[in-house]
Short mmCIF file of C-alpha atoms and ligand atoms in Angstrom, two decimals:
data_model
loop_
_atom_site.label_atom_id
_atom_site.label_comp_id
_atom_site.label_asym_id
_atom_site.label_seq_id
_atom_site.Cartn_x
_atom_site.Cartn_y
_atom_site.Cartn_z
CA MET A 1 0.00 0.00 0.00
CA GLN A 2 1.32 3.42 -0.90
CA SER A 3 1.18 6.16 1.72
CA VAL A 4 -0.89 9.21 0.86
CA ARG A 5 1.18 12.04 -0.55
CA PHE A 6 0.33 15.07 1.50
CA GLN A 7 2.31 17.83 -0.06
CA SER A 8 0.06 20.49 -1.46
CA ARG A 9 -0.09 24.03 -2.73
CA MET A 10 -0.85 25.02 0.88
CA ASP A 11 2.70 24.17 1.97
CA ALA A 12 3.89 27.45 0.46
CA VAL A 13 1.12 29.50 2.06
CA GLN A 14 1.79 31.29 5.36
CA ALA A 15 -0.03 29.95 8.44
CA PRO A 16 -3.12 31.99 9.42
CA ILE A 17 -1.48 34.18 12.03
CA VAL A 18 -4.66 35.16 13.86
CA GLN A 19 -5.33 31.47 14.57
CA VAL A 20 -1.71 30.90 15.63
CA ILE A 21 -1.82 33.82 18.08
CA GLY A 22 -5.34 32.76 19.14
CA ASP A 23 -3.99 29.35 20.24
CA LEU A 24 -1.32 31.09 22.34
CA ILE A 25 -3.93 33.42 23.87
CA ARG A 26 -6.12 30.48 24.85
CA SER A 27 -3.18 28.87 26.63
CA VAL A 28 -2.75 31.94 28.88
CA PRO A 29 -6.13 32.84 30.42
CA GLY A 30 -6.59 36.53 31.16
CA THR A 31 -4.60 37.68 28.12
CA ILE A 32 -5.85 40.96 26.63
CA SER A 33 -5.92 40.64 22.86
CA LEU A 34 -4.68 43.51 20.72
CA GLY A 35 -4.52 40.86 18.01
CA GLN A 36 -7.60 40.26 15.91
CA GLY A 37 -9.05 43.05 13.78
CA VAL A 38 -12.57 43.12 15.15
CA VAL A 39 -14.90 45.79 16.50
CA HIS A 40 -16.45 45.60 19.94
CA TYR A 41 -20.04 46.18 18.82
CA GLY A 42 -22.62 44.02 17.06
CA PRO A 43 -25.13 44.66 14.25
CA PRO A 44 -27.92 47.27 14.32
CA ARG A 45 -31.17 46.14 15.94
CA GLN A 46 -32.95 46.64 12.61
CA ALA A 47 -30.76 43.92 11.07
CA ILE A 48 -31.63 41.41 13.79
CA ASP A 49 -35.35 42.23 13.51
CA ALA A 50 -35.27 41.76 9.75
CA VAL A 51 -33.74 38.31 10.19
CA GLY A 52 -36.51 37.31 12.61
CA ALA A 53 -39.13 38.26 10.04
CA ALA A 54 -37.26 36.60 7.13
CA LEU A 55 -37.15 33.21 8.80
CA ALA A 56 -40.80 32.59 7.91
CA ASP A 57 -40.14 33.28 4.22
CA PRO A 58 -39.31 30.09 2.24
CA ALA A 59 -37.02 32.12 -0.05
CA THR A 60 -34.65 32.66 2.88
CA HIS A 61 -33.91 28.96 2.89
CA GLU A 62 -33.38 28.48 -0.83
CA TYR A 63 -30.49 29.17 -3.21
CA GLN A 64 -30.74 32.66 -4.63
CA ASP A 65 -29.12 34.60 -7.45
CA GLY A 66 -25.32 34.46 -7.26
CA THR A 67 -24.88 38.21 -7.48
CA GLY A 68 -27.12 38.99 -4.50
CA ILE A 69 -30.78 39.27 -3.51
CA PRO A 70 -32.53 42.17 -5.29
CA ILE A 71 -33.31 44.24 -2.18
CA LEU A 72 -29.65 44.18 -1.12
CA VAL A 73 -28.35 44.82 -4.63
CA ASP A 74 -30.65 47.86 -4.90
CA ARG A 75 -29.49 49.28 -1.60
CA LEU A 76 -25.83 48.64 -2.35
CA THR A 77 -26.20 50.30 -5.74
CA GLU A 78 -27.53 53.38 -3.98
CA LYS A 79 -24.86 53.21 -1.24
CA LEU A 80 -22.07 52.98 -3.82
CA ARG A 81 -23.40 56.04 -5.62
CA ARG A 82 -23.93 58.05 -2.44
CA ASP A 83 -20.90 57.11 -0.32
CA ASN A 84 -18.32 56.11 -2.93
CA GLY A 85 -19.24 58.09 -6.05
CA ILE A 86 -19.40 54.80 -7.97
CA ASP A 87 -22.07 54.60 -10.67
CA LEU A 88 -22.63 50.96 -11.58
CA ALA A 89 -24.42 52.01 -14.76
CA ARG A 90 -21.07 53.15 -16.17
CA GLY A 91 -19.98 49.57 -16.84
CA SER A 92 -19.48 47.78 -13.53
CA ARG A 93 -21.09 44.79 -11.86
CA LEU A 94 -21.79 44.09 -8.23
CA MET A 95 -21.54 40.75 -6.46
CA VAL A 96 -22.39 39.97 -2.85
CA THR A 97 -19.88 37.57 -1.28
CA ALA A 98 -19.33 35.81 2.03
CA GLY A 99 -17.05 38.61 3.23
CA ALA A 100 -14.38 40.68 1.55
CA ASN A 101 -11.81 37.90 1.89
CA MET A 102 -13.89 35.84 -0.45
CA ALA A 103 -14.37 38.78 -2.78
CA PHE A 104 -10.59 38.94 -3.08
CA VAL A 105 -10.30 35.21 -3.82
CA ASN A 106 -12.96 35.49 -6.53
CA ALA A 107 -11.14 38.44 -8.06
CA VAL A 108 -7.74 36.74 -8.07
CA LEU A 109 -9.19 33.63 -9.69
CA ALA A 110 -11.02 35.75 -12.24
CA ILE A 111 -8.05 37.82 -13.43
CA THR A 112 -5.03 35.49 -13.28
CA ASP A 113 -3.36 32.50 -14.81
CA VAL A 114 -1.05 30.30 -12.76
CA GLY A 115 2.33 32.05 -12.51
CA ASP A 116 0.96 35.58 -12.84
CA GLU A 117 2.07 38.32 -10.48
CA ILE A 118 0.14 40.62 -8.18
CA ILE A 119 1.79 43.62 -6.56
CA LEU A 120 1.23 44.16 -2.85
CA PRO A 121 2.65 47.25 -1.15
CA VAL A 122 4.24 46.18 2.16
CA PRO A 123 2.84 46.03 4.78
CA PHE A 124 0.04 43.99 3.22
CA TYR A 125 -3.04 42.21 4.56
CA PHE A 126 -1.95 38.60 5.11
CA ASN A 127 -5.03 36.99 3.56
CA HIS A 128 -4.28 38.80 0.30
CA GLU A 129 -0.89 37.17 0.07
CA MET A 130 -2.35 33.82 1.09
CA ALA A 131 -5.03 34.02 -1.62
CA ILE A 132 -2.46 34.90 -4.28
CA ASP A 133 -0.24 31.97 -3.24
CA MET A 134 -3.19 29.57 -3.20
CA ALA A 135 -4.12 30.60 -6.73
CA GLY A 136 -0.64 29.56 -7.89
CA CYS A 137 0.35 33.18 -8.50
CA ARG A 138 3.25 35.19 -7.17
CA THR A 139 3.08 38.08 -4.71
CA VAL A 140 5.46 40.86 -5.68
CA ARG A 141 6.18 42.91 -2.56
CA VAL A 142 6.95 46.60 -2.93
CA ALA A 143 8.17 49.00 -0.28
CA THR A 144 6.17 51.89 1.17
CA ASP A 145 7.71 54.96 2.82
CA ASP A 146 8.48 55.53 6.52
CA CYS A 147 4.83 56.41 7.19
CA TYR A 148 3.64 53.35 5.22
CA GLN A 149 2.42 55.54 2.36
CA LEU A 150 2.49 54.30 -1.24
CA ARG A 151 5.65 54.74 -3.31
CA LEU A 152 4.62 55.02 -6.93
CA ASP A 153 8.21 54.61 -8.15
CA ALA A 154 8.47 51.24 -6.38
CA ILE A 155 5.13 50.08 -7.78
CA ARG A 156 6.05 51.18 -11.31
CA ALA A 157 9.42 49.43 -11.12
CA ALA A 158 7.77 46.17 -10.02
CA ILE A 159 5.48 45.84 -13.04
CA THR A 160 6.45 43.04 -15.46
CA PRO A 161 4.66 41.41 -18.39
CA ARG A 162 3.17 38.93 -15.87
CA THR A 163 1.70 41.57 -13.57
CA ARG A 164 -2.08 41.42 -13.40
CA ALA A 165 -2.92 43.83 -10.60
CA VAL A 166 -1.78 46.29 -7.95
CA VAL A 167 -3.60 46.04 -4.62
CA THR A 168 -4.18 49.04 -2.37
CA VAL A 169 -5.75 48.74 1.08
CA SER A 170 -6.90 52.13 2.31
CA PRO A 171 -7.50 52.72 5.18
CA ASN A 172 -4.79 50.17 5.70
CA ASN A 173 -4.60 46.97 7.61
CA PRO A 174 -2.09 46.66 9.34
CA SER A 175 -0.66 50.20 9.38
CA GLY A 176 -3.76 52.38 9.72
CA ALA A 177 -2.38 54.60 6.93
CA VAL A 178 -4.94 56.25 4.68
CA PHE A 179 -3.70 56.83 1.14
CA SER A 180 -4.41 60.25 -0.32
CA GLU A 181 -6.72 60.73 -3.27
CA SER A 182 -3.77 61.93 -5.32
CA SER A 183 -1.63 58.86 -4.67
CA LEU A 184 -4.55 56.52 -5.38
CA ARG A 185 -5.24 58.45 -8.60
CA GLU A 186 -1.60 57.90 -9.60
CA VAL A 187 -1.84 54.16 -8.97
CA SER A 188 -5.11 54.02 -10.89
CA ALA A 189 -3.63 55.89 -13.87
CA LEU A 190 -0.55 53.66 -13.82
CA CYS A 191 -2.72 50.54 -13.85
CA ARG A 192 -4.83 51.96 -16.68
CA ASP A 193 -1.75 52.84 -18.76
CA ARG A 194 -0.11 49.45 -18.20
CA GLY A 195 -3.29 47.43 -18.83
CA ILE A 196 -3.52 45.91 -15.37
CA PHE A 197 -6.17 45.95 -12.66
CA HIS A 198 -6.26 48.16 -9.61
CA ILE A 199 -7.75 46.19 -6.72
CA ALA A 200 -8.95 48.59 -4.04
CA ASP A 201 -9.76 47.05 -0.66
CA GLU A 202 -12.04 49.58 1.03
CA VAL A 203 -13.17 47.49 3.97
CA TYR A 204 -12.33 50.30 6.44
CA GLU A 205 -13.89 53.08 4.34
CA TYR A 206 -15.75 54.67 7.27
CA PHE A 207 -12.88 54.41 9.75
CA THR A 208 -10.96 57.64 9.32
CA TYR A 209 -9.99 60.20 11.96
CA GLY A 210 -9.65 63.96 12.07
CA ALA A 211 -9.77 65.66 8.68
CA THR A 212 -8.72 62.54 6.76
CA ARG A 213 -11.23 61.25 4.22
CA HIS A 214 -11.52 57.97 2.38
CA TRP A 215 -11.62 58.07 -1.42
CA SER A 216 -12.74 55.37 -3.87
CA PRO A 217 -10.59 54.90 -7.00
CA ALA A 218 -13.54 53.54 -9.02
CA SER A 219 -15.30 56.91 -8.71
CA VAL A 220 -13.21 58.33 -11.57
CA PRO A 221 -15.14 58.05 -14.85
CA GLY A 222 -13.35 55.49 -17.03
CA ALA A 223 -11.62 53.81 -14.05
CA GLU A 224 -14.41 51.25 -13.85
CA ARG A 225 -12.77 49.39 -16.74
CA HIS A 226 -9.72 48.42 -14.69
CA THR A 227 -10.81 48.81 -11.06
CA ILE A 228 -12.02 46.12 -8.69
CA SER A 229 -13.33 47.50 -5.39
CA MET A 230 -14.21 45.47 -2.32
CA TYR A 231 -16.17 46.19 0.83
CA SER A 232 -17.33 44.44 3.97
CA PHE A 233 -20.12 44.54 6.53
CA SER A 234 -17.81 42.97 9.12
CA LYS A 235 -16.38 46.17 10.54
CA ALA A 236 -18.82 49.04 9.95
CA TYR A 237 -21.89 47.03 10.95
CA GLY A 238 -20.38 44.61 13.48
CA PHE A 239 -21.26 41.73 11.14
CA ALA A 240 -18.05 39.67 11.18
CA GLY A 241 -19.81 36.39 11.97
CA TRP A 242 -22.52 36.95 9.37
CA ARG A 243 -19.85 36.78 6.65
CA LEU A 244 -21.01 39.43 4.25
CA GLY A 245 -19.12 41.61 1.80
CA TYR A 246 -19.37 42.75 -1.80
CA ILE A 247 -17.26 43.52 -4.80
CA VAL A 248 -17.55 45.86 -7.76
CA TYR A 249 -15.77 44.84 -10.98
CA PRO A 250 -15.75 45.63 -14.70
CA ASP A 251 -18.49 44.19 -16.90
CA HIS A 252 -15.97 42.17 -18.86
CA LEU A 253 -15.16 40.05 -15.77
CA ALA A 254 -18.79 39.01 -15.26
CA SER A 255 -18.47 35.48 -16.59
CA ALA A 256 -15.17 34.71 -14.82
CA MET A 257 -16.44 36.12 -11.52
CA MET A 258 -19.63 34.07 -11.73
CA LYS A 259 -17.64 30.88 -12.34
CA ALA A 260 -15.71 31.48 -9.12
CA GLN A 261 -18.81 32.47 -7.17
CA ASP A 262 -20.93 29.57 -8.33
CA THR A 263 -18.24 27.06 -7.46
CA LEU A 264 -17.11 28.46 -4.12
CA LEU A 265 -20.35 29.80 -2.67
CA VAL A 266 -23.34 29.64 -5.07
CA CYS A 267 -24.74 32.68 -3.30
CA ALA A 268 -23.96 34.57 -0.10
CA PRO A 269 -26.03 33.32 2.88
CA VAL A 270 -29.51 34.68 2.23
CA VAL A 271 -30.24 35.36 5.87
CA SER A 272 -27.10 37.50 6.11
CA GLN A 273 -28.12 39.37 2.97
CA VAL A 274 -31.52 40.18 4.48
CA ALA A 275 -29.78 41.47 7.61
CA ALA A 276 -27.36 43.51 5.53
CA ALA A 277 -30.16 45.17 3.56
CA ALA A 278 -31.75 46.28 6.84
CA ALA A 279 -28.38 47.50 8.13
CA LEU A 280 -28.03 49.66 5.03
CA ASP A 281 -31.30 51.38 5.94
CA VAL A 282 -29.48 52.66 9.01
CA GLY A 283 -26.41 53.34 6.88
CA ARG A 284 -23.05 54.71 7.91
CA ALA A 285 -24.73 56.69 10.67
CA TYR A 286 -24.70 53.41 12.56
CA CYS A 287 -20.95 53.27 12.88
CA GLU A 288 -20.28 57.00 13.26
CA PRO A 289 -20.63 57.10 17.07
CA HIS A 290 -18.42 54.02 17.25
CA VAL A 291 -15.81 55.66 15.04
CA ARG A 292 -15.86 58.74 17.30
CA GLU A 293 -15.28 56.50 20.29
CA LEU A 294 -12.47 54.72 18.43
CA ALA A 295 -10.89 58.11 17.72
CA GLU A 296 -10.56 58.67 21.47
CA ILE A 297 -9.16 55.19 21.97
CA ARG A 298 -6.71 55.77 19.15
CA ASP A 299 -5.48 58.94 20.89
CA ILE A 300 -4.79 56.92 24.04
CA VAL A 301 -3.04 54.18 22.03
CA LEU A 302 -0.80 56.64 20.17
CA ARG A 303 0.00 58.61 23.31
CA GLU A 304 0.87 55.54 25.40
CA LEU A 305 2.90 53.85 22.65
CA GLY A 306 4.67 57.18 22.07
CA ARG A 307 6.18 56.73 25.53
CA LEU A 308 8.25 53.85 24.17
CA ALA A 309 10.46 56.20 22.14
CA PRO A 310 13.31 55.88 21.28
CA MET A 311 13.11 52.11 21.80
CA ALA A 312 10.04 51.90 19.58
CA GLU A 313 8.20 54.22 17.23
CA VAL A 314 4.73 54.37 15.80
CA PRO A 315 3.81 56.60 12.85
CA THR A 316 0.48 58.36 13.33
CA ALA A 317 -2.24 56.36 11.63
CA ALA A 318 -5.28 58.20 10.31
CA GLY A 319 -7.60 55.25 9.72
CA ALA A 320 -8.82 51.72 10.43
CA PHE A 321 -8.13 50.62 14.01
CA TYR A 322 -4.55 49.52 13.82
CA VAL A 323 -1.09 50.91 14.37
CA LEU A 324 2.13 49.28 13.28
CA LEU A 325 4.76 49.57 15.95
CA LYS A 326 8.43 49.38 15.03
CA VAL A 327 10.64 48.10 17.85
CA HIS A 328 14.38 48.69 17.64
CA THR A 329 15.67 45.27 18.60
CA ALA A 330 17.36 42.33 16.94
CA GLN A 331 14.98 39.91 18.65
CA SER A 332 12.57 37.84 16.59
CA PRO A 333 9.08 39.40 16.47
CA MET A 334 7.44 35.97 16.74
CA ASP A 335 9.43 35.10 19.87
CA LEU A 336 8.67 38.48 21.38
CA ALA A 337 4.96 38.13 20.57
CA ALA A 338 4.90 34.71 22.26
CA ARG A 339 6.66 36.10 25.36
CA LEU A 340 4.35 39.12 25.50
CA ILE A 341 1.50 36.63 25.82
CA SER A 342 3.11 34.15 28.19
CA GLU A 343 4.86 36.67 30.46
CA HIS A 344 2.75 39.84 30.14
CA LYS A 345 -0.68 38.59 29.07
CA VAL A 346 -1.05 40.83 26.05
CA ALA A 347 -1.29 39.74 22.42
CA VAL A 348 -0.23 41.55 19.23
CA ILE A 349 0.42 40.27 15.72
CA PRO A 350 4.08 40.00 14.60
CA GLY A 351 5.14 41.91 11.48
CA PRO A 352 6.28 39.05 9.20
CA ALA A 353 2.60 38.12 8.67
CA PHE A 354 2.26 41.46 6.86
CA GLY A 355 5.50 41.12 4.92
CA MET A 356 7.51 43.21 7.42
CA THR A 357 10.55 40.97 7.60
CA ASP A 358 13.23 43.64 7.83
CA GLY A 359 13.07 44.65 11.51
CA CYS A 360 10.79 43.98 14.43
CA TYR A 361 7.21 45.16 13.92
CA PHE A 362 3.91 44.48 15.64
CA ARG A 363 0.38 45.28 14.63
CA VAL A 364 -1.63 46.64 17.52
CA ALA A 365 -5.41 46.36 16.97
CA TYR A 366 -7.65 48.50 19.17
CA GLY A 367 -11.10 48.01 17.56
CA ALA A 368 -12.18 45.37 20.06
CA LEU A 369 -11.31 47.46 23.07
CA GLN A 370 -13.57 49.56 25.24
CA LYS A 371 -11.96 52.62 26.80
CA GLU A 372 -11.58 50.79 30.13
CA SER A 373 -9.65 47.87 28.67
CA VAL A 374 -7.47 49.91 26.33
CA ALA A 375 -5.43 51.48 29.12
CA GLU A 376 -4.85 48.09 30.70
CA GLY A 377 -3.96 46.37 27.40
CA ILE A 378 -1.61 49.08 26.16
CA GLY A 379 -0.12 49.40 29.64
CA ARG A 380 0.80 45.70 29.55
CA LEU A 381 2.27 46.08 26.10
CA VAL A 382 4.42 49.07 27.05
CA LYS A 383 5.62 47.42 30.24
CA GLY A 384 6.17 44.08 28.52
CA LEU A 385 8.25 45.58 25.73
CA ARG A 386 10.34 47.55 28.25
CA VAL A 387 11.11 44.39 30.20
CA LEU A 388 11.70 42.14 27.20
CA VAL A 389 13.65 44.56 25.00
CA GLU A 390 15.43 46.84 27.50
CA GLY A 391 15.92 44.07 30.08
C1 PLP B 1 -8.03 44.76 4.65
C2 PLP B 1 -9.05 43.71 4.91
N1 PLP B 1 -9.71 43.17 3.87
C3 PLP B 1 -10.61 42.21 4.05
C4 PLP B 1 -10.91 41.75 5.30
C5 PLP B 1 -11.89 40.63 5.44
O1 PLP B 1 -13.17 41.08 5.74
P1 PLP B 1 -14.40 40.06 5.74
O2 PLP B 1 -14.70 39.79 7.18
O3 PLP B 1 -15.49 40.84 5.07
O4 PLP B 1 -14.00 38.86 4.98
C6 PLP B 1 -10.27 42.27 6.41
C7 PLP B 1 -10.56 41.76 7.76
O5 PLP B 1 -9.86 41.98 8.72
C8 PLP B 1 -9.31 43.27 6.20
O6 PLP B 1 -8.63 43.80 7.23
#
């Protein structure tokens, strides 16, 4: 009998870091997690009520159209016009997916051949790299500047005949950087001129602070031909467990996108779509008070982490609910992250997961924290780093 060969394409894919850190957290009860990128609030009441009513409708329990149920598609079409300046009638399609992660997988499968390249500015969102690897494609990492802002020269230099797309995540996970309209316009124009796609992950669109504003690259007339935009209900509406997101893509990708969707999902969970349609009735107003509260938490996080200078530094981040801390040490970020949990009961995500391999970086996520727990969590982090790095 021959033994089963268990090498697979997954061998080359990085381990899901949130699960890895989650296992460590579970082994040390009482650990405060600054790890996973989640918000501390749940969905609007209207969404829950709509689900209750939908349970009696047989259509809720059946397969539905792969692009999305009509009531949700209508509301998203309106939301995209109002909040993003994206007019679907100009030549784009909309598809509802089981979260933005899945939207990205669909997009990668739709636009690539095995061996193609996709450019990710570093730091990147780990699931983007994982999806690219799983599709048999190659991630091409390009540097950003000291404040994690895009460097157009680096992106331009990385384009080859095999490049299929440049990905921008703004507001950014893991750095919290928000890319300016002008730099996103430059990336968009570059992609247009070089005949490649611009994939814009806009999952944190409502999470900006101070005067900073989010801007959608697909709002430029003509950009719809090469822009793929993705969004999520997970953060703004506290919907992470409902698994709901959506993607906007050029008409000419319709058939390829539907092949991916039909095979991987058939349609997004209908009950979640009903809830999402009701959440859209409340709209972004739902998350605005939460974003204001996060702004105060962010101030505390930046102030407290600022105390670590010169041993560590953290560029001001204008969006999402993350900061990327650079620690001046030769120690391994994974070892330090493990010791922060086991010896100081605080969890952060080590930089290599985001492509930050040159130096010691940690993503600090503060979306799940209430004001009371933030002081305690950041206090442990500051103290822990002092002990572990300064000795
Ligand atoms: C940049 C980015 N894109 C996509 C996602 C995935 O969102 P979803 O829960 O909709 O799959 C996340 C979640 O953390 C994210 O940070």
